[in-house]
mmCIF file of C-alpha atoms and ligand atoms in Angstrom:
data_model
loop_
_atom_site.group_PDB
_atom_site.id
_atom_site.type_symbol
_atom_site.label_atom_id
_atom_site.label_comp_id
_atom_site.label_asym_id
_atom_site.label_seq_id
_atom_site.Cartn_x
_atom_site.Cartn_y
_atom_site.Cartn_z
ATOM 1 C CA MET A 282 9.504 -11.079 8.080
ATOM 2 C CA ARG A 283 11.316 -8.345 10.029
ATOM 3 C CA ASN A 284 10.077 -5.290 8.121
ATOM 4 C CA LEU A 285 6.824 -4.863 6.225
ATOM 5 C CA ILE A 286 7.845 -2.859 3.171
ATOM 6 C CA SER A 287 5.865 -4.646 0.475
ATOM 7 C CA ILE A 288 2.937 -7.007 0.940
ATOM 8 C CA GLU A 289 5.193 -9.574 -0.738
ATOM 9 C CA ASP A 290 7.208 -9.628 2.510
ATOM 10 C CA VAL A 291 4.285 -11.560 3.997
ATOM 11 C CA SER A 292 4.637 -15.223 3.059
ATOM 12 C CA PRO A 293 1.518 -17.407 2.783
ATOM 13 C CA GLY A 294 2.414 -18.949 6.152
ATOM 14 C CA GLY A 295 3.014 -15.481 7.591
ATOM 15 C CA TRP A 296 -0.441 -14.377 6.438
ATOM 16 C CA ASP A 297 -2.095 -17.444 7.988
ATOM 17 C CA ALA A 298 -0.343 -16.728 11.313
ATOM 18 C CA LEU A 299 -1.257 -13.018 11.285
ATOM 19 C CA TYR A 300 -4.846 -13.699 10.313
ATOM 20 C CA SER A 301 -5.415 -16.325 12.973
ATOM 21 C CA LEU A 302 -3.864 -14.033 15.616
ATOM 22 C CA CYS A 303 -6.131 -11.228 14.375
ATOM 23 C CA CYS A 304 -9.214 -13.476 14.671
ATOM 24 C CA GLU A 305 -8.243 -14.400 18.240
ATOM 25 C CA MET A 306 -7.895 -10.693 19.029
ATOM 26 C CA ILE A 307 -11.346 -9.977 17.592
ATOM 27 C CA ASP A 308 -12.887 -12.822 19.596
ATOM 28 C CA ARG A 309 -10.987 -12.306 22.867
ATOM 29 C CA PRO A 310 -9.588 -8.754 22.973
ATOM 30 C CA GLY A 311 -9.266 -8.962 26.770
ATOM 31 C CA ASP A 312 -6.531 -11.584 26.436
ATOM 32 C CA TYR A 313 -4.261 -9.058 24.699
ATOM 33 C CA ILE A 314 -4.614 -5.885 26.767
ATOM 34 C CA ASP A 315 -1.094 -6.284 28.175
ATOM 35 C CA ALA A 316 0.518 -8.056 25.229
ATOM 36 C CA CYS A 317 2.679 -5.032 24.317
ATOM 37 C CA ARG A 318 3.032 -3.502 27.782
ATOM 38 C CA GLY A 319 6.220 -1.408 27.848
ATOM 39 C CA LYS A 320 6.560 -1.371 24.066
ATOM 40 C CA VAL A 321 6.686 1.913 22.179
ATOM 41 C CA LEU A 322 5.689 2.634 18.586
ATOM 42 C CA ALA A 323 7.017 5.575 16.540
ATOM 43 C CA THR A 324 4.613 6.904 13.893
ATOM 44 C CA LEU A 325 6.330 9.096 11.296
ATOM 45 C CA PHE A 326 3.744 10.533 8.915
ATOM 46 C CA TYR A 327 5.156 12.828 6.240
ATOM 47 C CA GLU A 328 1.786 12.764 4.451
ATOM 48 C CA PRO A 329 -1.804 13.266 5.696
ATOM 49 C CA SER A 330 -3.584 10.287 7.225
ATOM 50 C CA THR A 331 -6.641 9.594 9.339
ATOM 51 C CA ARG A 332 -7.288 5.838 9.421
ATOM 52 C CA THR A 333 -3.782 4.500 9.126
ATOM 53 C CA ASN A 334 -2.285 6.765 11.769
ATOM 54 C CA PHE A 335 -5.220 6.432 14.189
ATOM 55 C CA SER A 336 -5.496 2.687 13.683
ATOM 56 C CA PHE A 337 -1.798 2.107 14.438
ATOM 57 C CA GLN A 338 -2.000 4.272 17.547
ATOM 58 C CA SER A 339 -5.195 2.662 18.790
ATOM 59 C CA ALA A 340 -3.846 -0.812 17.967
ATOM 60 C CA MET A 341 -0.750 -0.171 20.102
ATOM 61 C CA GLN A 342 -2.805 1.276 22.943
ATOM 62 C CA ARG A 343 -5.206 -1.684 22.914
ATOM 63 C CA LEU A 344 -2.198 -3.956 23.357
ATOM 64 C CA GLY A 345 -1.071 -1.955 26.404
ATOM 65 C CA GLY A 346 1.774 -0.175 24.598
ATOM 66 C CA SER A 347 2.206 3.474 23.690
ATOM 67 C CA ALA A 348 2.946 5.562 20.621
ATOM 68 C CA PHE A 349 4.657 8.851 19.751
ATOM 69 C CA GLY A 350 5.350 10.528 16.449
ATOM 70 C CA PHE A 351 4.345 13.270 14.066
ATOM 71 C CA ALA A 352 1.597 13.791 11.546
ATOM 72 C CA GLU A 353 3.008 17.139 10.509
ATOM 73 C CA PRO A 354 6.731 16.930 9.745
ATOM 74 C CA ASN A 355 7.093 20.723 9.697
ATOM 75 C CA ALA A 356 6.927 20.707 13.491
ATOM 76 C CA THR A 357 10.109 18.571 13.644
ATOM 77 C CA SER A 358 13.743 18.777 12.529
ATOM 78 C CA VAL A 359 12.565 17.616 9.109
ATOM 79 C CA SER A 360 11.798 21.305 8.553
ATOM 80 C CA LYS A 361 15.492 22.061 9.270
ATOM 81 C CA GLY A 362 16.476 19.700 6.479
ATOM 82 C CA GLU A 363 17.120 16.510 8.444
ATOM 83 C CA THR A 364 17.412 13.497 6.172
ATOM 84 C CA LEU A 365 14.970 10.607 6.205
ATOM 85 C CA ALA A 366 17.797 8.303 7.318
ATOM 86 C CA ASP A 367 18.633 10.443 10.350
ATOM 87 C CA THR A 368 14.998 10.989 11.377
ATOM 88 C CA VAL A 369 14.383 7.242 11.269
ATOM 89 C CA ARG A 370 17.586 6.518 13.215
ATOM 90 C CA ILE A 371 16.479 8.947 15.927
ATOM 91 C CA ALA A 372 12.968 7.483 16.155
ATOM 92 C CA ALA A 373 14.471 3.994 16.311
ATOM 93 C CA SER A 374 16.562 4.994 19.341
ATOM 94 C CA TYR A 375 13.357 5.564 21.326
ATOM 95 C CA ALA A 376 10.960 2.937 19.981
ATOM 96 C CA ASP A 377 10.427 -0.787 19.347
ATOM 97 C CA ALA A 378 8.879 -0.409 15.875
ATOM 98 C CA VAL A 379 8.501 2.414 13.358
ATOM 99 C CA VAL A 380 5.545 3.147 11.091
ATOM 100 C CA LEU A 381 6.436 5.389 8.156
ATOM 101 C CA ARG A 382 4.263 7.182 5.610
ATOM 102 C CA SER A 383 5.914 9.292 2.935
ATOM 103 C CA PRO A 384 4.989 10.890 -0.386
ATOM 104 C CA LEU A 385 8.218 9.433 -1.811
ATOM 105 C CA GLU A 386 8.048 6.093 -3.623
ATOM 106 C CA GLY A 387 10.420 3.601 -2.069
ATOM 107 C CA ALA A 388 10.818 5.640 1.149
ATOM 108 C CA ALA A 389 10.066 2.675 3.422
ATOM 109 C CA LEU A 390 12.654 0.424 1.803
ATOM 110 C CA ALA A 391 15.223 3.230 1.931
ATOM 111 C CA ALA A 392 14.467 4.023 5.592
ATOM 112 C CA SER A 393 14.706 0.349 6.566
ATOM 113 C CA LEU A 394 18.386 0.369 5.547
ATOM 114 C CA TYR A 395 19.039 2.716 8.475
ATOM 115 C CA CYS A 396 16.606 1.290 11.004
ATOM 116 C CA GLU A 397 17.588 -1.121 13.793
ATOM 117 C CA ILE A 398 13.995 -1.961 14.699
ATOM 118 C CA PRO A 399 11.141 -3.342 12.562
ATOM 119 C CA LEU A 400 9.802 -0.796 10.081
ATOM 120 C CA ILE A 401 6.298 -0.819 8.624
ATOM 121 C CA ASN A 402 5.375 0.911 5.379
ATOM 122 C CA ALA A 403 2.179 2.906 5.915
ATOM 123 C CA GLY A 404 2.164 4.149 2.309
ATOM 124 C CA ASP A 405 5.028 5.335 0.078
ATOM 125 C CA GLY A 406 3.693 7.795 -2.489
ATOM 126 C CA GLY A 407 1.685 6.133 -5.232
ATOM 127 C CA HIS A 408 3.627 2.896 -4.819
ATOM 128 C CA HIS A 409 2.564 0.490 -2.039
ATOM 129 C CA HIS A 410 0.384 0.349 1.072
ATOM 130 C CA PRO A 411 0.746 -3.135 2.560
ATOM 131 C CA THR A 412 -1.112 -2.625 5.835
ATOM 132 C CA GLN A 413 -4.186 -1.430 3.942
ATOM 133 C CA THR A 414 -3.932 -4.694 2.036
ATOM 134 C CA LEU A 415 -3.776 -6.686 5.275
ATOM 135 C CA THR A 416 -6.952 -4.802 6.215
ATOM 136 C CA ASP A 417 -8.577 -5.649 2.873
ATOM 137 C CA MET A 418 -7.561 -9.317 3.081
ATOM 138 C CA THR A 419 -8.916 -9.587 6.617
ATOM 139 C CA THR A 420 -12.224 -8.058 5.501
ATOM 140 C CA ILE A 421 -12.567 -10.439 2.560
ATOM 141 C CA ALA A 422 -11.523 -13.480 4.591
ATOM 142 C CA ARG A 423 -13.896 -12.684 7.476
ATOM 143 C CA LEU A 424 -16.900 -11.772 5.343
ATOM 144 C CA ARG A 425 -16.519 -14.353 2.558
ATOM 145 C CA GLY A 426 -14.919 -17.147 4.556
ATOM 146 C CA GLY A 427 -11.765 -17.147 2.397
ATOM 147 C CA ILE A 428 -9.865 -15.167 -0.220
ATOM 148 C CA GLY A 429 -9.420 -17.397 -3.282
ATOM 149 C CA GLY A 430 -12.126 -18.358 -5.757
ATOM 150 C CA MET A 431 -13.764 -15.005 -6.424
ATOM 151 C CA THR A 432 -14.241 -12.304 -9.024
ATOM 152 C CA ILE A 433 -13.084 -8.883 -7.890
ATOM 153 C CA GLY A 434 -13.617 -5.534 -9.575
ATOM 154 C CA ILE A 435 -11.052 -2.890 -8.671
ATOM 155 C CA CYS A 436 -12.294 0.499 -9.786
ATOM 156 C CA GLY A 437 -10.974 4.049 -9.967
ATOM 157 C CA ASP A 438 -7.389 5.259 -9.928
ATOM 158 C CA LEU A 439 -5.399 2.102 -10.602
ATOM 159 C CA ARG A 440 -2.345 4.054 -11.682
ATOM 160 C CA TYR A 441 -1.655 6.114 -8.572
ATOM 161 C CA GLY A 442 -3.709 4.120 -6.066
ATOM 162 C CA ARG A 443 -1.103 2.457 -3.839
ATOM 163 C CA THR A 444 -3.735 0.351 -2.064
ATOM 164 C CA VAL A 445 -4.611 -1.177 -5.437
ATOM 165 C CA HIS A 446 -1.019 -2.110 -6.212
ATOM 166 C CA SER A 447 -0.485 -3.874 -2.896
ATOM 167 C CA LEU A 448 -3.878 -5.577 -3.076
ATOM 168 C CA ILE A 449 -3.230 -7.059 -6.518
ATOM 169 C CA LEU A 450 0.238 -8.267 -5.475
ATOM 170 C CA ALA A 451 -1.326 -10.004 -2.472
ATOM 171 C CA LEU A 452 -4.267 -11.535 -4.319
ATOM 172 C CA SER A 453 -2.007 -12.848 -7.073
ATOM 173 C CA LYS A 454 -0.816 -15.482 -4.563
ATOM 174 C CA PHE A 455 -4.328 -16.920 -4.182
ATOM 175 C CA ALA A 456 -5.948 -19.415 -6.543
ATOM 176 C CA ASP A 457 -8.806 -18.838 -8.928
ATOM 177 C CA ILE A 458 -9.326 -15.082 -8.777
ATOM 178 C CA THR A 459 -10.666 -13.159 -11.774
ATOM 179 C CA TYR A 460 -9.887 -9.443 -11.879
ATOM 180 C CA TYR A 461 -11.800 -6.657 -13.578
ATOM 181 C CA LEU A 462 -9.484 -3.658 -13.523
ATOM 182 C CA ILE A 463 -11.889 -0.768 -14.098
ATOM 183 C CA SER A 464 -10.379 2.644 -14.802
ATOM 184 C CA PRO A 465 -10.127 5.421 -17.352
ATOM 185 C CA ARG A 466 -7.438 4.678 -19.937
ATOM 186 C CA GLU A 467 -5.133 7.287 -18.348
ATOM 187 C CA LEU A 468 -5.271 5.605 -14.941
ATOM 188 C CA ARG A 469 -4.563 1.993 -15.814
ATOM 189 C CA THR A 470 -2.598 -0.391 -13.588
ATOM 190 C CA PRO A 471 1.219 -0.079 -13.819
ATOM 191 C CA GLY A 472 2.992 -2.645 -15.978
ATOM 192 C CA TYR A 473 5.043 -4.175 -13.150
ATOM 193 C CA ILE A 474 1.817 -5.053 -11.318
ATOM 194 C CA LEU A 475 0.185 -6.544 -14.419
ATOM 195 C CA SER A 476 3.290 -8.625 -15.045
ATOM 196 C CA ARG A 477 2.765 -10.279 -11.618
ATOM 197 C CA LEU A 478 -0.754 -11.207 -12.652
ATOM 198 C CA ARG A 479 0.538 -12.647 -15.915
ATOM 199 C CA ALA A 480 3.276 -14.576 -14.106
ATOM 200 C CA ALA A 481 0.644 -16.009 -11.752
ATOM 201 C CA GLY A 482 -1.491 -17.073 -14.729
ATOM 202 C CA ALA A 483 -4.421 -14.998 -13.410
ATOM 203 C CA ARG A 484 -7.425 -14.003 -15.544
ATOM 204 C CA PHE A 485 -7.717 -10.249 -15.724
ATOM 205 C CA PHE A 486 -9.539 -7.728 -17.868
ATOM 206 C CA GLU A 487 -8.764 -4.031 -18.169
ATOM 207 C CA VAL A 488 -12.053 -2.246 -18.773
ATOM 208 C CA SER A 489 -13.429 1.261 -18.431
ATOM 209 C CA GLU A 490 -17.113 0.465 -17.708
ATOM 210 C CA LEU A 491 -18.289 -0.176 -14.167
ATOM 211 C CA THR A 492 -22.008 -0.702 -14.738
ATOM 212 C CA ARG A 493 -21.684 -3.550 -17.221
ATOM 213 C CA THR A 494 -19.102 -5.302 -15.039
ATOM 214 C CA LEU A 495 -21.053 -5.087 -11.765
ATOM 215 C CA PRO A 496 -23.215 -8.244 -12.159
ATOM 216 C CA GLU A 497 -20.052 -10.383 -12.442
ATOM 217 C CA LEU A 498 -18.517 -9.346 -9.137
ATOM 218 C CA ASP A 499 -18.200 -10.946 -5.715
ATOM 219 C CA VAL A 500 -16.221 -7.960 -4.447
ATOM 220 C CA LEU A 501 -16.123 -4.376 -5.699
ATOM 221 C CA TYR A 502 -13.106 -2.407 -4.445
ATOM 222 C CA MET A 503 -13.714 1.280 -5.134
ATOM 223 C CA THR A 504 -10.933 3.873 -4.921
ATOM 224 C CA ARG A 505 -10.599 7.632 -5.017
ATOM 225 C CA ILE A 506 -8.893 9.423 -7.901
ATOM 226 C CA GLN A 507 -5.617 10.462 -6.223
ATOM 227 C CA ARG A 508 -5.600 14.224 -6.767
ATOM 228 C CA GLU A 509 -2.279 14.770 -4.962
ATOM 229 C CA ARG A 510 -0.368 12.531 -7.418
ATOM 230 C CA PHE A 511 -1.376 14.371 -10.604
ATOM 231 C CA GLY A 512 1.233 16.608 -12.217
ATOM 232 C CA ASP A 513 -1.523 18.466 -14.104
ATOM 233 C CA PRO A 514 -4.546 19.676 -12.064
ATOM 234 C CA ALA A 515 -6.598 19.998 -15.273
ATOM 235 C CA GLU A 516 -6.207 16.274 -15.893
ATOM 236 C CA TYR A 517 -7.479 15.544 -12.386
ATOM 237 C CA ASP A 518 -10.488 17.805 -12.994
ATOM 238 C CA ARG A 519 -11.221 15.956 -16.212
ATOM 239 C CA LEU A 520 -11.070 12.496 -14.602
ATOM 240 C CA ARG A 521 -12.653 13.101 -11.184
ATOM 241 C CA GLY A 522 -16.187 11.846 -10.934
ATOM 242 C CA THR A 523 -15.661 9.221 -13.652
ATOM 243 C CA TYR A 524 -17.252 6.547 -11.451
ATOM 244 C CA VAL A 525 -20.120 6.976 -9.035
ATOM 245 C CA LEU A 526 -21.636 4.006 -7.263
ATOM 246 C CA ASP A 527 -25.084 4.958 -6.014
ATOM 247 C CA ARG A 528 -28.141 3.018 -4.885
ATOM 248 C CA PRO A 529 -29.666 2.671 -8.393
ATOM 249 C CA ALA A 530 -26.332 1.480 -9.865
ATOM 250 C CA LEU A 531 -26.003 -1.101 -7.100
ATOM 251 C CA GLY A 532 -29.262 -2.619 -8.316
ATOM 252 C CA ALA A 533 -27.292 -4.432 -11.036
ATOM 253 C CA ALA A 534 -24.975 -6.135 -8.504
ATOM 254 C CA ARG A 535 -25.397 -9.480 -6.763
ATOM 255 C CA GLY A 536 -27.178 -9.504 -3.449
ATOM 256 C CA ASP A 537 -24.074 -10.773 -1.623
ATOM 257 C CA MET A 538 -21.424 -8.619 -3.324
ATOM 258 C CA LEU A 539 -19.102 -6.751 -0.930
ATOM 259 C CA VAL A 540 -18.513 -3.047 -1.574
ATOM 260 C CA MET A 541 -15.103 -2.118 -0.170
ATOM 261 C CA HIS A 542 -13.115 1.127 -0.155
ATOM 262 C CA PRO A 543 -9.851 1.988 1.628
ATOM 263 C CA LEU A 544 -11.323 5.465 2.372
ATOM 264 C CA PRO A 545 -11.361 8.435 2.277
ATOM 265 C CA ARG A 546 -14.106 8.442 -0.331
ATOM 266 C CA LEU A 547 -15.039 11.492 -2.305
ATOM 267 C CA ASP A 548 -17.990 11.150 -4.661
ATOM 268 C CA GLU A 549 -17.242 7.635 -5.993
ATOM 269 C CA ILE A 550 -19.630 6.059 -3.465
ATOM 270 C CA ALA A 551 -22.808 8.031 -2.827
ATOM 271 C CA PRO A 552 -23.906 8.282 0.824
ATOM 272 C CA ASP A 553 -27.144 6.447 -0.047
ATOM 273 C CA VAL A 554 -25.077 3.256 -0.451
ATOM 274 C CA ASP A 555 -23.934 3.354 3.195
ATOM 275 C CA GLY A 556 -27.107 1.741 4.514
ATOM 276 C CA ASP A 557 -26.960 -1.154 2.037
ATOM 277 C CA PRO A 558 -25.851 -4.419 3.680
ATOM 278 C CA ARG A 559 -23.330 -4.890 0.872
ATOM 279 C CA ALA A 560 -21.441 -1.734 1.930
ATOM 280 C CA VAL A 561 -18.704 -2.970 4.260
ATOM 281 C CA TYR A 562 -16.191 -0.112 4.133
ATOM 282 C CA PHE A 563 -16.779 0.963 7.707
ATOM 283 C CA GLU A 564 -16.416 -2.621 8.973
ATOM 284 C CA GLN A 565 -13.220 -2.731 6.910
ATOM 285 C CA VAL A 566 -11.838 0.154 8.999
ATOM 286 C CA ARG A 567 -12.323 -1.821 12.210
ATOM 287 C CA TYR A 568 -10.686 -4.941 10.783
ATOM 288 C CA GLY A 569 -7.736 -2.702 9.962
ATOM 289 C CA MET A 570 -7.169 -2.013 13.620
ATOM 290 C CA TYR A 571 -7.244 -5.698 14.580
ATOM 291 C CA ILE A 572 -4.873 -6.866 11.865
ATOM 292 C CA ARG A 573 -2.491 -4.028 12.816
ATOM 293 C CA MET A 574 -2.659 -5.241 16.407
ATOM 294 C CA ALA A 575 -1.609 -8.693 15.177
ATOM 295 C CA LEU A 576 1.178 -7.143 13.122
ATOM 296 C CA LEU A 577 2.483 -4.988 15.980
ATOM 297 C CA LEU A 578 2.490 -7.852 18.460
ATOM 298 C CA THR A 579 4.406 -9.985 15.965
ATOM 299 C CA LEU A 580 7.001 -7.370 14.962
ATOM 300 C CA THR A 581 7.661 -5.660 18.294
ATOM 301 C CA GLY A 582 8.725 -9.029 19.670
ATOM 302 C CA LEU A 583 11.659 -9.158 17.243
ATOM 303 C CA GLY A 584 13.900 -6.712 19.093
ATOM 304 C CA ARG A 585 16.795 -4.599 17.862
ATOM 305 C CA LYS A 586 19.235 -5.675 15.195
ATOM 306 C CA PRO A 587 22.240 -3.471 14.310
ATOM 307 C CA VAL A 588 22.355 -2.373 10.671
ATOM 308 C CA PRO A 589 25.722 -1.619 9.066
ATOM 309 C CA PRO A 590 25.794 1.870 7.500
ATOM 310 C CA PRO A 591 24.847 1.403 3.845
ATOM 311 C CA THR A 592 27.630 2.156 1.404
ATOM 312 C CA ALA A 593 27.445 5.554 -0.252
ATOM 313 C CA ALA A 594 25.543 5.951 -3.496
ATOM 314 C CA GLY A 595 28.656 6.331 -5.626
ATOM 315 C CA PRO A 596 28.482 7.039 -9.327
ATOM 316 C CA ASP A 597 27.018 3.550 -10.045
ATOM 317 C CA GLY A 598 27.171 3.939 -13.798
ATOM 318 C CA GLY A 599 26.338 7.643 -13.512
ATOM 319 C CA HIS A 600 22.563 7.154 -13.448
ATOM 320 C CA VAL A 601 19.633 7.829 -11.175
ATOM 321 C CA CYS A 602 16.058 6.625 -11.207
ATOM 322 C CA PRO A 603 13.972 8.449 -13.849
ATOM 323 C CA ASN A 604 10.950 8.678 -11.516
ATOM 324 C CA PRO A 605 10.848 12.214 -10.029
ATOM 325 C CA ASP A 606 8.875 10.880 -7.047
ATOM 326 C CA CYS A 607 11.434 8.176 -6.201
ATOM 327 C CA VAL A 608 13.045 8.461 -2.775
ATOM 328 C CA THR A 609 16.509 8.310 -4.362
ATOM 329 C CA ARG A 610 15.843 11.660 -6.051
ATOM 330 C CA ALA A 611 14.995 13.479 -2.812
ATOM 331 C CA GLU A 612 17.501 11.635 -0.615
ATOM 332 C CA PRO A 613 20.538 11.248 -2.887
ATOM 333 C CA TYR A 614 22.825 9.532 -0.316
ATOM 334 C CA ILE A 615 20.726 6.360 -0.534
ATOM 335 C CA PRO A 616 22.524 3.503 -2.329
ATOM 336 C CA ARG A 617 21.021 3.020 -5.758
ATOM 337 C CA LEU A 618 19.725 -0.514 -5.654
ATOM 338 C CA ARG A 619 18.525 -1.919 -8.925
ATOM 339 C CA ARG A 620 17.321 -5.292 -10.081
ATOM 340 C CA GLU A 621 17.232 -6.993 -13.430
ATOM 341 C CA ASP A 622 14.037 -8.639 -14.609
ATOM 342 C CA ALA A 623 14.849 -12.366 -14.565
ATOM 343 C CA ARG A 624 12.330 -13.016 -17.352
ATOM 344 C CA ALA A 625 13.453 -10.108 -19.549
ATOM 345 C CA PRO A 626 17.241 -9.813 -19.334
ATOM 346 C CA GLY A 627 18.431 -6.268 -19.950
ATOM 347 C CA ARG A 628 15.399 -4.652 -18.299
ATOM 348 C CA VAL A 629 16.509 -2.956 -15.116
ATOM 349 C CA TYR A 630 14.194 -1.608 -12.418
ATOM 350 C CA CYS A 631 14.732 0.694 -9.482
ATOM 351 C CA GLU A 632 14.548 -1.493 -6.376
ATOM 352 C CA TYR A 633 12.822 1.293 -4.428
ATOM 353 C CA CYS A 634 9.992 2.435 -6.707
ATOM 354 C CA ASP A 635 9.897 -0.272 -9.431
ATOM 355 C CA SER A 636 10.357 2.245 -12.270
ATOM 356 C CA GLU A 637 12.183 0.915 -15.278
ATOM 357 C CA ILE A 638 15.607 2.548 -15.324
ATOM 358 C CA THR A 639 17.121 1.480 -18.571
ATOM 359 C CA ARG A 640 17.923 -1.321 -20.904
ATOM 360 C CA THR A 641 21.485 -2.531 -20.494
ATOM 361 C CA ALA A 642 23.523 -1.786 -23.584
ATOM 362 C CA PRO A 643 25.521 -4.734 -25.028
ATOM 363 C CA HIS A 644 28.771 -3.486 -23.470
ATOM 364 C CA GLY A 645 27.136 -3.399 -20.025
ATOM 365 C CA CYS A 646 26.746 0.368 -19.750
ATOM 366 C CA CYS A 647 23.311 1.921 -19.087
ATOM 367 C CA HIS A 648 21.708 4.568 -21.286
ATOM 368 C CA THR A 649 18.056 4.986 -22.198
ATOM 369 C CA GLY A 650 15.574 6.742 -19.938
ATOM 370 C CA SER A 651 17.919 7.665 -17.135
ATOM 371 C CA THR A 652 19.369 10.922 -15.968
ATOM 372 C CA GLU A 653 23.088 11.601 -15.729
ATOM 373 C CA LEU A 654 24.396 12.751 -12.359
HETATM 374 C C1 NCD B 771 -5.537 5.260 1.282
HETATM 375 C C2 NCD B 771 -4.118 5.805 1.105
HETATM 376 O O1 NCD B 771 -3.661 6.579 1.938
HETATM 377 O O2 NCD B 771 -3.519 5.413 0.124
HETATM 378 N N1 NCD B 771 -6.087 5.595 2.522
HETATM 379 C C3 NCD B 771 -5.852 4.809 3.593
HETATM 380 O O3 NCD B 771 -4.740 4.618 4.034
HETATM 381 N N2 NCD B 771 -6.897 4.157 4.108
HETATM 382 C C4 NCD B 771 -6.423 5.564 0.131
HETATM 383 C C5 NCD B 771 -6.523 6.978 -0.344
HETATM 384 O O4 NCD B 771 -5.948 7.909 0.214
HETATM 385 O O5 NCD B 771 -7.251 7.174 -1.333
#
């Protein structure tokens, strides 16, 4: 792995190596205080962040390296209209690794095409968030002794929650996991994520009730309804507050269940749960720093690798991705990479955001669901 764009970039062997490095760092942090001395991290945050940004910066500093970047793009040349490609190229001239968060789906993959140093996706719109998943996997592995062989409930906004998408993709590689996907009907898990679960032969149930599901669970992963991703504020107002885990509700859960949350939480976990030994979301935050330390040490050692300028977008059949939040819509010079579903010939997906673009017509031209240039 050179870039971490999707959690699927981490092979099973890669995960084992990262996790064991992370455990060594937890046990003997003093051994690593100079491990990244002289290395520099660029943190480009086009979207608000507390944990992810702070944890990357503190991770780099604890390894003896340093970090620069922005959390407010309007203070940079982005406000003058600089493209994502150029901003990433500039940051890469000064740094040894780049961390990128963007509201655009597929932004990290697009940026990596222009980036000579390792690039880490710190969240691309409602699509993926692989380093949160490394955090979640570390928490589960440390507190349960392993990841496979469990029943997990994932609750809240499964449609727009990028941490959920990455987590399911990661867990689908482990044996014997049962999933309860708990959400309102409007916020169900995207089809391309469910198809991974089907392909893995996993047991999963899409349900809307949390209380009845609770007694089954080894892990409950709560999430916030993602207000910023809703096109219609009235729909957000209707769905917010659908799930509230409070002390009385927790009474139905097993004594050793883990309550996790990527944070920030709103009202989906009441503060009276914080003191319960099953509530591990603040421990989860700390594991996030250690696994990011392991990731940074691994990737900053890879050095610089020239990237040829990607070929221009070109008419490419005259179509663009139908997803208005796809990076290719905001940054039109990006080559339009697409992939065909090997198990459903004719179904074509945007390589950046995983939206279905079209079905290929018999004569090889694309039509349905796409927008003409
Ligand atoms: C998550 C995110 O940004 O997607 N936060 C985080 O990185 N820990 C979850 C969220 O914002 O709800």
